[in-house]
């Protein structure tokens, strides 16, 4: 998989060199290229923003550097991947479609993602129109119903959620099957040794005895029940009408 990120704060993406994604990059499973949008400006101040036409607070990102950036990144990516490969262009945006595990699954199958990090009040709307006219596939993705200062933090989160699903990135692929959101539910509670833990307040805490029973069928059923209960309590919105709170059981 290839990932390009266009931003005015390339240093913000430094964590993509660490941990799981850093290793996936070194292993050649994912090629991440971070670009400075200001490289496609032509004035002394490397200007990427201007005041909103029609008035209003804040600044808007100018269209020209973005158009040049997309053309250059596309050409560069196509040199590496092939002339017929096209990217999915993702704009992190609080007004986008909520990003979820299903989105991460879908995007983990993509050969090429280009992330475009907006800052200030946003990007001139004509950039989206221009890209659509050129035939780019575009997605606006929101991390949640709150406003960040720019798309960079969202790119870190989305990239991590996507790249860990790329085959070979997570060593134990089985662990991806039972985690929260993998089956539309939250994950069951986890325990490890010691089976009896005397906590610092002097309380002796046992793990649920069933986990020590060795009966894998019963353990699986217990975990499913726990996951369901936890989801009912914390995230009833994830459950269908059959499992939702108040439904007959
Ligand atoms: N940019 C600013 N806020 C954002 C959000 N909530 N999600 C994605 N991108 C953003």
CSV table of N, CA, C and O and ligand atoms in Angstrom, one decimal, residues 91-95 118 141-151 154 158, ligand 1:
chain,number,residue,atom,x,y,z
A,91,UNK,N,-10.0,13.6,2.5
A,91,UNK,CA,-9.9,14.8,3.2
A,91,UNK,C,-10.5,14.6,4.6
A,91,UNK,O,-11.7,14.5,4.7
A,92,UNK,N,-9.7,14.6,5.6
A,92,UNK,CA,-10.2,14.6,7.0
A,92,UNK,C,-11.0,15.9,7.2
A,92,UNK,O,-10.5,17.0,6.8
A,93,UNK,N,-12.2,15.8,7.7
A,93,UNK,CA,-13.1,17.0,7.7
A,93,UNK,C,-14.2,16.7,8.7
A,93,UNK,O,-14.8,15.7,8.7
A,94,UNK,N,-14.4,17.7,9.7
A,94,UNK,CA,-15.5,17.4,10.7
A,94,UNK,C,-16.9,17.4,10.0
A,94,UNK,O,-17.8,16.9,10.6
A,95,UNK,N,-16.9,17.8,8.8
A,95,UNK,CA,-18.2,17.8,8.1
A,95,UNK,C,-18.3,16.5,7.1
A,95,UNK,O,-19.1,16.4,6.3
A,118,UNK,N,-6.5,19.7,5.6
A,118,UNK,CA,-6.9,21.1,5.6
A,118,UNK,C,-6.5,21.7,7.0
A,118,UNK,O,-6.3,21.0,8.0
A,141,UNK,N,-13.8,12.4,5.4
A,141,UNK,CA,-13.9,11.5,6.6
A,141,UNK,C,-13.8,12.3,7.9
A,141,UNK,O,-12.9,13.1,8.1
A,142,UNK,N,-14.8,12.1,8.8
A,142,UNK,CA,-14.8,12.8,10.1
A,142,UNK,C,-14.4,11.8,11.2
A,142,UNK,O,-14.8,10.6,11.2
A,143,UNK,N,-13.5,12.2,12.1
A,143,UNK,CA,-13.1,11.4,13.2
A,143,UNK,C,-14.2,11.4,14.3
A,143,UNK,O,-14.2,10.5,15.1
A,144,UNK,N,-15.0,12.4,14.3
A,144,UNK,CA,-16.1,12.5,15.4
A,144,UNK,C,-16.7,13.9,15.4
A,144,UNK,O,-16.2,14.7,14.7
A,145,UNK,N,-17.7,14.0,16.2
A,145,UNK,CA,-18.4,15.3,16.2
A,145,UNK,C,-17.7,16.3,17.1
A,145,UNK,O,-18.2,16.7,18.2
A,146,UNK,N,-16.5,16.7,16.7
A,146,UNK,CA,-15.8,17.7,17.4
A,146,UNK,C,-14.8,18.3,16.4
A,146,UNK,O,-14.6,17.7,15.3
A,147,UNK,N,-14.2,19.5,16.7
A,147,UNK,CA,-13.4,20.1,15.7
A,147,UNK,C,-11.9,20.2,16.1
A,147,UNK,O,-11.6,20.6,17.2
A,148,UNK,N,-11.1,19.6,15.3
A,148,UNK,CA,-9.6,19.6,15.5
A,148,UNK,C,-9.1,20.9,14.8
A,148,UNK,O,-9.8,21.5,14.0
A,149,UNK,N,-7.8,21.2,15.0
A,149,UNK,CA,-7.2,22.3,14.4
A,149,UNK,C,-6.9,22.1,12.9
A,149,UNK,O,-6.6,23.0,12.1
A,150,UNK,N,-6.8,20.8,12.5
A,150,UNK,CA,-6.4,20.5,11.2
A,150,UNK,C,-6.6,19.0,11.0
A,150,UNK,O,-6.9,18.3,11.9
A,151,UNK,N,-6.3,18.5,9.8
A,151,UNK,CA,-6.5,17.1,9.5
A,151,UNK,C,-5.4,16.2,9.9
A,151,UNK,O,-5.5,14.9,9.9
A,154,UNK,N,-6.2,13.5,12.6
A,154,UNK,CA,-7.1,12.6,12.0
A,154,UNK,C,-6.3,11.6,11.0
A,154,UNK,O,-6.6,10.4,11.0
A,158,UNK,N,-6.5,7.6,11.4
A,158,UNK,CA,-7.0,6.9,10.2
A,158,UNK,C,-5.9,5.9,9.7
A,158,UNK,O,-6.2,4.7,9.4
B,1,LIG,N1,-10.5,18.2,11.0
B,1,LIG,C1,-10.9,19.0,11.9
B,1,LIG,N2,-11.8,18.4,12.7
B,1,LIG,C2,-11.8,17.1,12.3
B,1,LIG,C3,-12.6,15.9,12.6
B,1,LIG,N3,-13.4,15.9,13.7
B,1,LIG,N4,-12.4,14.8,11.9
B,1,LIG,C4,-11.6,14.8,10.9
B,1,LIG,N5,-10.9,15.9,10.4
B,1,LIG,C5,-11.0,17.0,11.1
